[in-house]
Coordinates of C-alpha atoms in Angstrom, one line a residue:
M1 CA 15.4 -26.0 20.6
N2 CA 15.4 -24.8 17.0
T3 CA 12.2 -23.0 16.5
S4 CA 12.1 -23.8 12.8
S5 CA 11.8 -27.5 13.5
R6 CA 8.6 -29.2 12.4
A7 CA 9.5 -32.5 13.9
W8 CA 8.5 -31.4 17.4
T9 CA 5.4 -33.3 18.5
F10 CA 3.2 -33.0 21.6
S11 CA -0.3 -33.9 22.8
V12 CA -2.9 -31.7 24.5
L13 CA -2.6 -34.1 27.5
A14 CA 1.1 -33.6 27.7
L15 CA 0.6 -29.8 27.7
A16 CA -2.1 -30.1 30.3
N17 CA 0.3 -32.1 32.6
L18 CA 3.0 -29.5 32.0
A19 CA 0.6 -26.7 32.9
L20 CA -0.2 -28.4 36.2
L21 CA 3.5 -28.7 37.0
N22 CA 4.6 -25.3 35.8
A23 CA 3.8 -22.4 38.1
S24 CA 4.3 -19.9 35.4
A25 CA 1.7 -21.5 33.1
F26 CA -1.1 -19.2 34.3
S27 CA 0.6 -16.3 36.2
Q28 CA 4.0 -15.2 35.0
A29 CA 5.3 -13.8 38.2
V30 CA 8.9 -13.7 36.9
D31 CA 11.4 -11.1 38.0
A32 CA 12.7 -8.9 35.3
V33 CA 16.4 -7.8 35.5
D34 CA 15.6 -4.2 35.7
G35 CA 12.3 -2.9 37.0
P36 CA 10.7 0.5 37.7
V37 CA 11.3 2.4 40.9
I38 CA 8.5 3.6 43.1
N39 CA 9.6 6.8 44.8
L40 CA 8.3 6.6 48.3
V41 CA 8.7 9.3 51.1
D42 CA 11.2 6.8 52.7
G43 CA 13.2 6.4 49.5
P44 CA 13.0 4.6 46.2
V45 CA 12.0 0.9 46.0
H46 CA 12.7 -1.3 43.0
V47 CA 9.6 -3.3 42.1
V48 CA 8.7 -5.9 39.4
P49 CA 5.5 -5.2 37.6
R50 CA 3.7 -8.4 36.5
F51 CA 0.3 -9.9 35.8
G52 CA -1.5 -13.0 36.9
L53 CA -2.8 -14.3 40.2
P54 CA -0.3 -16.6 41.9
D55 CA -1.1 -20.2 41.3
S56 CA -1.0 -21.0 45.0
V57 CA -3.9 -18.4 45.5
R58 CA -5.8 -19.7 42.4
A59 CA -5.6 -23.3 43.7
S60 CA -7.1 -22.3 47.1
S61 CA -10.0 -20.3 45.5
G62 CA -13.1 -22.4 45.7
H63 CA -15.1 -20.1 43.5
S64 CA -12.8 -20.4 40.4
Q65 CA -12.6 -24.1 40.5
Q66 CA -16.1 -25.2 39.3
A67 CA -19.0 -23.4 37.7
A68 CA -22.3 -23.7 39.6
S69 CA -24.9 -26.0 38.3
A70 CA -26.8 -24.1 35.7
D71 CA -30.5 -23.9 35.2
A72 CA -31.9 -23.3 31.7
N73 CA -31.6 -19.5 32.1
N74 CA -28.0 -19.6 33.1
S75 CA -27.1 -22.1 30.3
A76 CA -28.6 -19.7 27.7
A77 CA -26.9 -16.7 29.2
G78 CA -23.2 -17.8 29.2
L79 CA -20.4 -15.8 27.7
Q80 CA -20.6 -15.6 24.0
F81 CA -17.5 -17.4 22.5
Y82 CA -16.6 -19.7 19.7
T83 CA -14.6 -22.9 19.6
A84 CA -12.3 -23.6 16.7
K85 CA -9.1 -25.5 15.8
Y86 CA -5.9 -23.8 14.6
T87 CA -2.8 -25.5 13.3
A88 CA 0.4 -25.3 15.3
L89 CA 3.9 -26.0 14.0
G90 CA 2.6 -26.9 10.6
G91 CA 0.5 -29.9 11.6
K92 CA -0.9 -30.2 15.1
R93 CA -4.5 -29.0 15.4
L94 CA -5.2 -27.3 18.8
T95 CA -8.6 -26.2 20.1
F96 CA -9.2 -22.6 21.2
N97 CA -12.1 -21.0 23.0
I98 CA -12.2 -17.2 22.1
V99 CA -14.7 -14.5 22.9
G100 CA -17.0 -13.5 20.0
T101 CA -17.9 -15.5 16.9
D102 CA -15.7 -17.4 14.5
P103 CA -13.9 -14.8 12.4
S104 CA -13.5 -17.3 9.5
R105 CA -17.3 -17.3 9.1
G106 CA -17.7 -13.7 7.9
P107 CA -19.3 -10.6 9.3
N108 CA -20.7 -10.5 12.8
T109 CA -20.8 -8.2 15.7
T110 CA -20.6 -9.4 19.3
I111 CA -21.3 -7.1 22.2
I112 CA -20.4 -8.3 25.7
P113 CA -22.3 -6.7 28.6
T114 CA -19.7 -5.1 30.9
V115 CA -19.9 -3.9 34.5
L116 CA -17.2 -1.6 36.1
V117 CA -16.9 -2.3 39.8
P118 CA -14.9 0.3 41.7
L119 CA -13.2 -0.9 44.9
K120 CA -12.4 1.5 47.7
F121 CA -9.8 0.4 50.2
I122 CA -9.2 1.9 53.7
F123 CA -5.8 0.9 54.8
P124 CA -4.7 0.2 58.4
N125 CA -1.7 2.4 58.2
K126 CA -1.3 5.7 60.1
G127 CA -4.1 8.1 59.3
N128 CA -6.1 5.3 57.6
P129 CA -5.3 6.4 54.0
V130 CA -7.9 5.6 51.4
L131 CA -7.5 4.7 47.7
D132 CA -10.8 4.8 46.0
G133 CA -11.4 3.1 42.6
S134 CA -14.4 5.3 42.0
N135 CA -12.0 8.2 41.5
V136 CA -10.7 6.6 38.2
I137 CA -14.0 5.2 36.8
A138 CA -14.7 8.2 34.6
A139 CA -11.1 8.0 33.2
T140 CA -11.6 4.3 32.6
Q141 CA -14.9 4.8 30.9
N142 CA -13.4 7.5 28.7
S143 CA -10.4 5.3 27.7
P144 CA -9.8 3.4 24.4
I145 CA -11.0 0.3 26.2
F146 CA -14.5 1.5 25.8
Q147 CA -14.3 4.4 23.5
S148 CA -13.5 4.4 19.8
A149 CA -10.2 5.6 18.2
D150 CA -8.7 5.1 14.8
Y151 CA -6.3 2.1 14.5
T152 CA -3.9 1.5 11.7
A153 CA -1.3 -1.2 11.0
K154 CA 1.2 0.5 8.7
S155 CA -1.0 1.3 5.7
V156 CA -4.0 -0.9 6.8
D157 CA -6.9 0.8 8.4
L158 CA -8.2 -1.5 11.2
G159 CA -11.2 0.9 11.8
N160 CA -12.4 3.4 14.3
T161 CA -13.2 1.1 17.2
Q162 CA -12.3 -0.1 20.7
Y163 CA -8.8 -1.3 21.6
G164 CA -9.9 -4.9 22.0
D165 CA -11.9 -5.0 18.8
A166 CA -9.0 -3.5 16.8
L167 CA -6.7 -6.2 18.3
Q168 CA -9.0 -9.0 17.3
R169 CA -9.5 -7.6 13.8
A170 CA -5.7 -7.3 13.4
E171 CA -5.2 -10.8 14.7
F172 CA -7.4 -12.5 12.1
W173 CA -7.1 -10.0 9.3
N174 CA -5.8 -12.4 6.7
L175 CA -7.6 -15.5 8.0
H176 CA -9.6 -17.2 5.2
G177 CA -13.3 -16.0 5.5
F178 CA -12.5 -13.0 7.7
S179 CA -14.7 -10.0 7.0
G180 CA -14.0 -6.3 7.5
D181 CA -17.4 -6.2 9.2
Y182 CA -16.2 -8.5 12.0
H183 CA -16.3 -7.0 15.5
V184 CA -16.1 -8.0 19.2
L185 CA -17.0 -5.1 21.5
L186 CA -17.4 -4.4 25.1
G187 CA -20.8 -2.9 25.8
P188 CA -21.2 0.6 27.3
P189 CA -20.2 -0.3 30.9
A190 CA -22.7 -0.3 33.6
L191 CA -21.4 1.1 36.9
A192 CA -21.8 -1.0 40.0
P193 CA -22.0 0.8 43.5
T194 CA -18.6 1.4 45.0
V195 CA -17.5 -1.5 47.3
T196 CA -15.7 -0.3 50.4
I197 CA -13.2 -2.7 52.0
T198 CA -11.5 -2.0 55.3
V199 CA -8.1 -3.8 55.2
P200 CA -7.6 -5.5 58.6
P201 CA -4.4 -4.7 60.6
P202 CA -1.5 -7.1 60.8
N203 CA -2.2 -10.3 62.6
N204 CA 0.6 -12.7 63.8
G205 CA 3.0 -11.3 61.2
K206 CA 0.6 -11.6 58.3
N207 CA -0.5 -8.4 56.5
S208 CA -3.6 -8.1 54.3
G209 CA -2.4 -4.8 52.8
N210 CA -0.6 -1.5 53.3
A211 CA -0.6 2.0 51.9
F212 CA 2.8 3.7 51.3
P213 CA 3.2 7.5 50.9
L214 CA 4.7 8.6 47.7
A215 CA 7.4 11.2 47.5
G216 CA 5.4 13.3 45.1
G217 CA 2.2 13.0 47.2
G218 CA -0.6 10.5 47.4
F219 CA -0.2 6.8 48.1
V220 CA 0.4 3.5 46.5
G221 CA -1.5 0.5 47.9
V222 CA -0.3 -3.1 48.1
L223 CA -2.8 -5.9 49.0
D224 CA -1.9 -9.5 49.7
P225 CA -3.2 -11.6 46.7
A226 CA -5.0 -14.1 48.9
F227 CA -6.8 -11.4 50.8
F228 CA -7.8 -9.7 47.6
N229 CA -9.0 -12.9 46.0
Q230 CA -11.2 -13.4 49.0
V231 CA -12.7 -10.0 48.5
L232 CA -13.5 -10.9 44.9
N233 CA -15.0 -14.2 45.7
G234 CA -17.4 -12.4 47.9
L235 CA -18.5 -10.1 45.1
L236 CA -18.6 -12.4 42.1
P237 CA -22.0 -14.0 42.9
A238 CA -23.6 -10.7 42.1
Y239 CA -22.8 -11.1 38.4
T240 CA -23.8 -13.6 35.7
A241 CA -21.8 -15.6 33.3
H242 CA -22.9 -13.7 30.2
E243 CA -21.4 -10.4 31.5
L244 CA -17.9 -9.3 32.2
P245 CA -17.3 -7.6 35.6
I246 CA -14.1 -5.5 35.7
F247 CA -12.9 -4.7 39.2
V248 CA -11.0 -1.4 39.3
T249 CA -8.6 0.0 41.8
D250 CA -6.8 3.3 42.0
N251 CA -3.1 2.8 42.3
V252 CA -3.7 -0.4 44.4
Y253 CA -1.6 -3.4 43.3
L254 CA -1.0 -6.9 44.7
G255 CA 2.1 -8.2 46.5
T256 CA 2.6 -11.1 49.0
N257 CA 1.9 -10.0 52.6
G258 CA 1.1 -6.5 51.4
S259 CA 4.8 -5.7 51.1
I260 CA 6.1 -3.0 48.8
N261 CA 9.1 -5.3 48.2
N262 CA 6.8 -7.9 46.7
C263 CA 5.0 -5.4 44.5
C264 CA 3.4 -5.3 41.9
I265 CA 0.8 -7.5 40.4
L266 CA -1.1 -5.0 38.2
G267 CA -4.0 -7.2 37.2
F268 CA -5.3 -10.7 36.2
H269 CA -8.2 -12.3 34.6
D270 CA -9.8 -15.5 35.8
S271 CA -12.8 -17.8 35.4
Q272 CA -14.8 -20.6 37.0
G273 CA -14.0 -24.1 36.2
P274 CA -15.8 -26.2 33.5
P275 CA -18.2 -26.4 31.9
V276 CA -17.3 -23.4 29.9
A277 CA -20.8 -22.8 28.6
T278 CA -21.8 -21.5 32.0
A279 CA -18.4 -20.5 33.4
Q280 CA -18.2 -16.9 34.8
T281 CA -15.2 -14.8 33.8
W282 CA -13.9 -11.6 35.3
I283 CA -11.0 -9.1 35.3
Y284 CA -9.1 -7.1 38.0
A285 CA -6.9 -4.3 36.8
A286 CA -5.3 -1.4 38.7
Y287 CA -5.5 2.1 37.2
A288 CA -1.8 3.1 37.3
E289 CA -1.5 6.7 38.3
P290 CA 1.1 8.7 36.4
G291 CA 4.4 8.9 38.1
T292 CA 4.0 5.7 40.1
L293 CA 5.3 3.0 37.7
S294 CA 5.6 5.1 34.5
D295 CA 8.5 5.1 32.1
P296 CA 10.4 8.4 31.7
L297 CA 10.1 8.0 28.0
G298 CA 6.3 8.3 28.1
G299 CA 5.3 4.7 28.0
G300 CA 5.5 2.2 30.9
F301 CA 2.8 1.0 33.2
I302 CA 0.5 3.9 33.2
D303 CA -3.2 4.7 33.3
V304 CA -5.1 1.8 31.4
V305 CA -2.0 -0.3 30.4
P306 CA -2.9 -2.9 33.0
L307 CA -6.6 -3.0 31.8
S308 CA -5.6 -3.2 28.2
H309 CA -3.3 -6.1 29.0
E310 CA -6.1 -8.0 30.7
V311 CA -8.9 -7.2 28.3
A312 CA -6.7 -8.5 25.4
E313 CA -5.9 -11.8 27.3
W314 CA -9.5 -12.3 28.4
L315 CA -10.7 -11.9 24.8
N316 CA -8.3 -14.6 23.6
D317 CA -8.2 -17.0 26.6
P318 CA -11.3 -16.3 28.7
F319 CA -11.6 -19.6 30.6
V320 CA -8.2 -19.8 32.3
G321 CA -9.9 -21.3 35.4
A322 CA -11.6 -24.1 33.4
F323 CA -8.6 -26.4 33.3
P324 CA -8.0 -28.4 31.2
S325 CA -11.0 -28.3 28.8
G326 CA -11.5 -24.5 28.7
I327 CA -8.0 -23.1 28.7
N328 CA -6.3 -22.4 25.4
L329 CA -3.1 -24.6 25.3
I330 CA -0.3 -23.6 22.9
P331 CA 3.1 -25.0 22.1
P332 CA 5.1 -24.1 25.3
A333 CA 6.9 -20.9 24.6
V334 CA 9.7 -19.0 26.2
L335 CA 8.6 -15.6 27.7
P336 CA 11.1 -13.2 26.2
G337 CA 13.2 -11.3 28.8
Q338 CA 11.9 -13.3 31.7
R339 CA 14.9 -15.5 32.5
G340 CA 13.7 -18.6 30.5
A341 CA 10.2 -18.8 32.0
C342 CA 7.7 -20.8 29.9
I343 CA 4.1 -20.3 29.1
V344 CA 1.7 -23.0 27.8
N345 CA -1.6 -21.0 27.4
F346 CA -2.6 -18.3 24.9
E347 CA -1.9 -15.1 26.8
T348 CA -1.3 -12.2 24.5
G349 CA 0.4 -9.8 26.8
D350 CA 2.8 -11.9 28.8
P351 CA 5.4 -12.2 26.1
L352 CA 5.7 -8.4 26.1
E353 CA 5.7 -8.1 29.9
S354 CA 9.4 -7.8 30.7
R355 CA 9.0 -4.2 29.6
P356 CA 5.7 -2.8 28.5
F357 CA 5.6 -2.2 24.7
T358 CA 2.9 0.5 24.7
F359 CA 1.5 3.0 22.3
T360 CA -0.9 5.9 22.8
K361 CA -4.5 6.5 21.7
T362 CA -6.5 9.7 22.3
T363 CA -10.2 9.5 23.2
N364 CA -12.2 12.7 24.0
S365 CA -9.0 14.8 24.0
T366 CA -7.3 12.6 26.6
V367 CA -4.2 10.6 25.8
Y368 CA -4.1 7.1 27.1
H369 CA -1.5 4.3 27.0
V370 CA -2.3 0.8 25.9
Q371 CA -0.1 -2.3 25.4
D372 CA 0.9 -4.0 22.2
E373 CA 0.1 -7.7 22.2
V374 CA 1.3 -10.8 20.5
V375 CA -1.2 -12.5 18.2
L376 CA -2.0 -16.2 17.8
P377 CA 0.3 -16.9 14.9
W378 CA 3.3 -16.0 17.1
Y379 CA 2.5 -19.0 19.4
L380 CA 1.4 -21.4 16.5
H381 CA 4.5 -20.7 14.4
T382 CA 2.2 -19.9 11.4
T383 CA 4.2 -18.8 8.4
P384 CA 3.2 -16.5 7.0
S385 CA 1.2 -15.0 9.9
F386 CA -2.5 -14.7 9.1
S387 CA -2.5 -11.5 11.1
V388 CA -2.5 -8.0 9.6
N389 CA 0.7 -7.4 7.4
G390 CA 1.9 -10.8 8.4
W391 CA 2.9 -9.4 11.7
Y392 CA 3.3 -11.3 15.0
T393 CA 2.1 -8.5 17.3
F394 CA -0.8 -6.1 17.1
Q395 CA 1.2 -2.9 16.4
N396 CA 4.6 -4.3 15.7
T397 CA 6.1 -2.1 18.3
S398 CA 8.1 -4.8 20.0
A399 CA 11.5 -4.5 18.3
V400 CA 13.6 -4.1 21.4
I401 CA 17.0 -5.9 21.3
P402 CA 18.1 -6.8 24.8
L403 CA 21.7 -6.9 26.1
V404 CA 22.4 -10.5 27.0
V405 CA 25.1 -10.9 29.6
N406 CA 26.5 -14.5 29.3
S407 CA 28.9 -14.3 32.3
P408 CA 29.7 -14.0 35.1
A409 CA 26.7 -15.8 36.6
T410 CA 26.1 -13.0 39.2
I411 CA 24.9 -10.6 36.6
A412 CA 24.0 -13.0 33.7
G413 CA 20.6 -12.4 32.1
S414 CA 18.6 -10.5 29.5
Y415 CA 18.5 -6.7 30.1
T416 CA 15.6 -5.4 28.1
D417 CA 15.7 -1.7 29.0
T418 CA 18.0 -0.7 26.0
G419 CA 18.0 1.9 23.3
Q420 CA 19.0 1.4 19.7
L421 CA 20.9 3.8 17.4
S422 CA 20.0 4.3 13.8
F423 CA 23.5 5.0 12.8
A424 CA 25.0 1.9 14.6
P425 CA 22.3 -0.7 14.2
I426 CA 22.5 -4.3 15.5
N427 CA 22.3 -6.0 12.2
K428 CA 24.5 -8.9 13.0
T429 CA 25.4 -10.9 16.1
V430 CA 28.3 -9.7 18.1
M431 CA 29.6 -11.6 21.2
G432 CA 32.7 -10.7 23.2
N433 CA 34.2 -9.5 26.4
V434 CA 33.5 -6.0 27.7
V435 CA 36.1 -3.4 28.4
Y436 CA 35.3 -0.1 30.1
V437 CA 37.1 2.7 28.4
G438 CA 35.6 5.7 30.3
R439 CA 34.0 8.7 28.7
G440 CA 35.6 8.0 25.3
C441 CA 35.4 11.4 23.6
P442 CA 38.0 12.3 21.0
G443 CA 41.1 13.4 23.0
D444 CA 40.2 11.5 26.1
T445 CA 42.6 8.8 27.5
Y446 CA 41.1 5.3 27.3
L447 CA 41.0 3.4 30.6
A448 CA 41.5 0.1 28.6
D449 CA 42.3 -0.9 25.0
P450 CA 38.9 -1.8 23.2
K451 CA 40.6 -3.7 20.4
G452 CA 38.8 -7.0 19.8
S453 CA 36.3 -6.3 22.6
I454 CA 32.9 -4.6 23.2
A455 CA 33.6 -1.2 24.5
L456 CA 31.6 0.2 27.4
I457 CA 31.5 4.0 27.1
D458 CA 30.0 6.5 29.5
R459 CA 27.5 9.0 28.0
G460 CA 28.4 12.7 28.1
A461 CA 30.6 15.6 26.9
C462 CA 30.4 14.8 23.2
A463 CA 28.2 13.1 20.6
V464 CA 27.5 9.4 21.1
S465 CA 28.3 8.8 17.4
L466 CA 31.8 10.3 17.9
K467 CA 32.4 8.0 20.9
I468 CA 31.4 4.9 18.8
D469 CA 33.4 6.0 15.8
R470 CA 36.6 6.4 17.9
A471 CA 36.1 3.0 19.6
V472 CA 35.4 1.1 16.4
S473 CA 38.4 2.9 14.8
A474 CA 40.5 1.5 17.7
G475 CA 39.3 -2.0 17.0
A476 CA 36.1 -2.4 19.1
T477 CA 33.7 -5.0 17.6
G478 CA 30.7 -3.3 19.3
T479 CA 29.9 -0.7 21.9
L480 CA 27.7 -0.2 24.9
I481 CA 26.8 3.4 25.8
G482 CA 26.1 3.5 29.5
L483 CA 23.9 6.2 30.9
V484 CA 25.3 8.1 33.8
A485 CA 22.0 9.2 35.3
P486 CA 18.9 7.3 36.4
G487 CA 16.2 6.7 33.8
A488 CA 15.2 4.4 31.0
A489 CA 17.4 3.8 28.0
I490 CA 17.1 6.3 25.2
S491 CA 18.3 6.8 21.7
F492 CA 20.6 9.5 20.3
S493 CA 20.9 11.3 17.0
Y494 CA 23.9 11.2 14.7
G495 CA 26.5 13.8 15.6
G496 CA 29.4 12.8 13.3
G497 CA 31.7 10.0 12.6
S498 CA 31.8 7.2 9.9
N499 CA 33.0 4.0 11.6
F500 CA 30.3 2.1 13.5
A501 CA 29.6 -1.3 14.9
P502 CA 26.5 -2.9 16.6
S503 CA 25.8 -0.7 19.6
L504 CA 23.2 -0.5 22.4
V505 CA 22.4 2.2 24.9
I506 CA 22.1 0.7 28.5
T507 CA 20.7 2.1 31.7
Q508 CA 22.9 3.4 34.5
P509 CA 22.2 0.4 36.8
T510 CA 23.0 -2.0 34.0
S511 CA 26.2 -0.1 33.3
N512 CA 27.2 0.0 36.9
S513 CA 26.6 -3.7 37.3
I514 CA 29.0 -4.4 34.5
K515 CA 31.6 -2.1 35.8
N516 CA 31.4 -3.6 39.3
A517 CA 31.7 -7.1 37.8
L518 CA 34.7 -6.2 35.8
G519 CA 36.6 -5.6 39.1
S520 CA 36.8 -9.3 39.7
S521 CA 36.1 -11.2 36.4
A522 CA 35.6 -10.9 32.6
V523 CA 32.1 -9.9 31.5
N524 CA 30.9 -11.6 28.3
V525 CA 27.9 -10.3 26.4
T526 CA 25.9 -10.8 23.2
L527 CA 24.3 -8.2 21.0
S528 CA 22.1 -9.9 18.5
P529 CA 19.0 -9.2 16.2
D530 CA 18.0 -12.8 17.0
N531 CA 17.2 -11.8 20.5
A532 CA 14.6 -9.2 19.5
I533 CA 11.5 -9.2 21.6
P534 CA 9.4 -11.0 20.7
T535 CA 11.4 -13.3 18.4
P536 CA 8.9 -14.2 15.6
P537 CA 7.6 -16.7 16.1
S538 CA 8.0 -18.0 19.7
T539 CA 10.9 -19.9 21.0
L540 CA 9.8 -23.4 22.1
C541 CA 10.5 -24.8 25.6
G542 CA 9.4 -27.8 27.5
P543 CA 9.3 -31.4 26.2
G544 CA 10.3 -32.0 22.6

């Protein structure tokens, strides 16, 4: 659907019905084309990092379905939030429940009482390995989630504050009535006693969880989501609706049947059902140990990236279990890089989930990683955006252009682990068949004629810019630089040449997939700035 259309109409009821039918509405468990590798003692395993409790588990969770009957004390002590209407697609008014006070009503500071709950798991595997969340509590407390750092958005100073507060300030920066003295903060976290859980052994082929030894030492844990949710349901009655309990694990993730092949759900946020005035909310987030799911370029799913994702989403859509009156419904949007999956509620991190768009902040001399987030105008199609600088994401870091493989069907999809080249930018759309020319340095013999095609060239032996110059001089309409070693896509500096066309750097697995497919069929691809992640604003999906 054309995202510029203003003729698209919908009702909140229609969105609610869609949410009930669409399993990706609340938990976007959608495979990415390329995912990180966990290097186990037994060998590497490709995994798909994602967020959100599976809908089948949420539906079976009695605790999250209905808030308990509240007495006067409970009613007065619910989560502090505001309800406001924002205009979508230039005309439709949608209701949102967001933590804090209404930013259009001037200065105010909201402080949410917060409790960190460390979870210690004893696994049934040989030697009964232990992964103890209390080991990462100090690092979590010291992180930008709770400590202040200086945040800027280009030339705009967002303040010296917490990550979540900086996000909310950026999100509403140009909203009429917004004040620079507006804040939504997590209170200094109280620390609950460590909860020790002994994971039961397999029973009739069903596993509650397993620990897997890492090649570099230590373990990674994988718990079955249904088992883990049962653990949380037993703990939640100890906390009240006005506070936010955050359940923390150390390198323990979720995956069906406790299988490493189903890994990894990194976190989720949830709530009780309506009424929202007394509905309890909570967060689970794994602390991601460096080297487990990290990106060789220094970003990736590391340290508090999962917690930053969930805190940001909880702030903006706290009552995801209070369907339909509490959840924040938006015009159904395509999740970039996730094979056409749609989302219908206001989750800030999921559109950037196919590859984590992270940035670093230093608190108390320690460098942490946190995720960029889309902001409300991205979903609403607000033009111009009322967020800082008219941006559609918090830090505007999400300018990745994926490689879109159109055919053959066996490898078709959006490959988001790509690198761009300043001297050969993708400033126009190029679509064509791929030919593999080999190493492609000056003096090398081409394996195929690139004229009129997109040349796939191996990295190595000479400057990338010289490879592209030669291919374009031979008639190539674009180029793909295929890495010849494992690792994330990177960029390269200029090393000579003057003839360039739109070009992308792609990973070794992506390059090998194309080469293998070329043995039996043509491979057609698109390089386009229109596919930038995220496309501002969102691309609509669903009824229209």
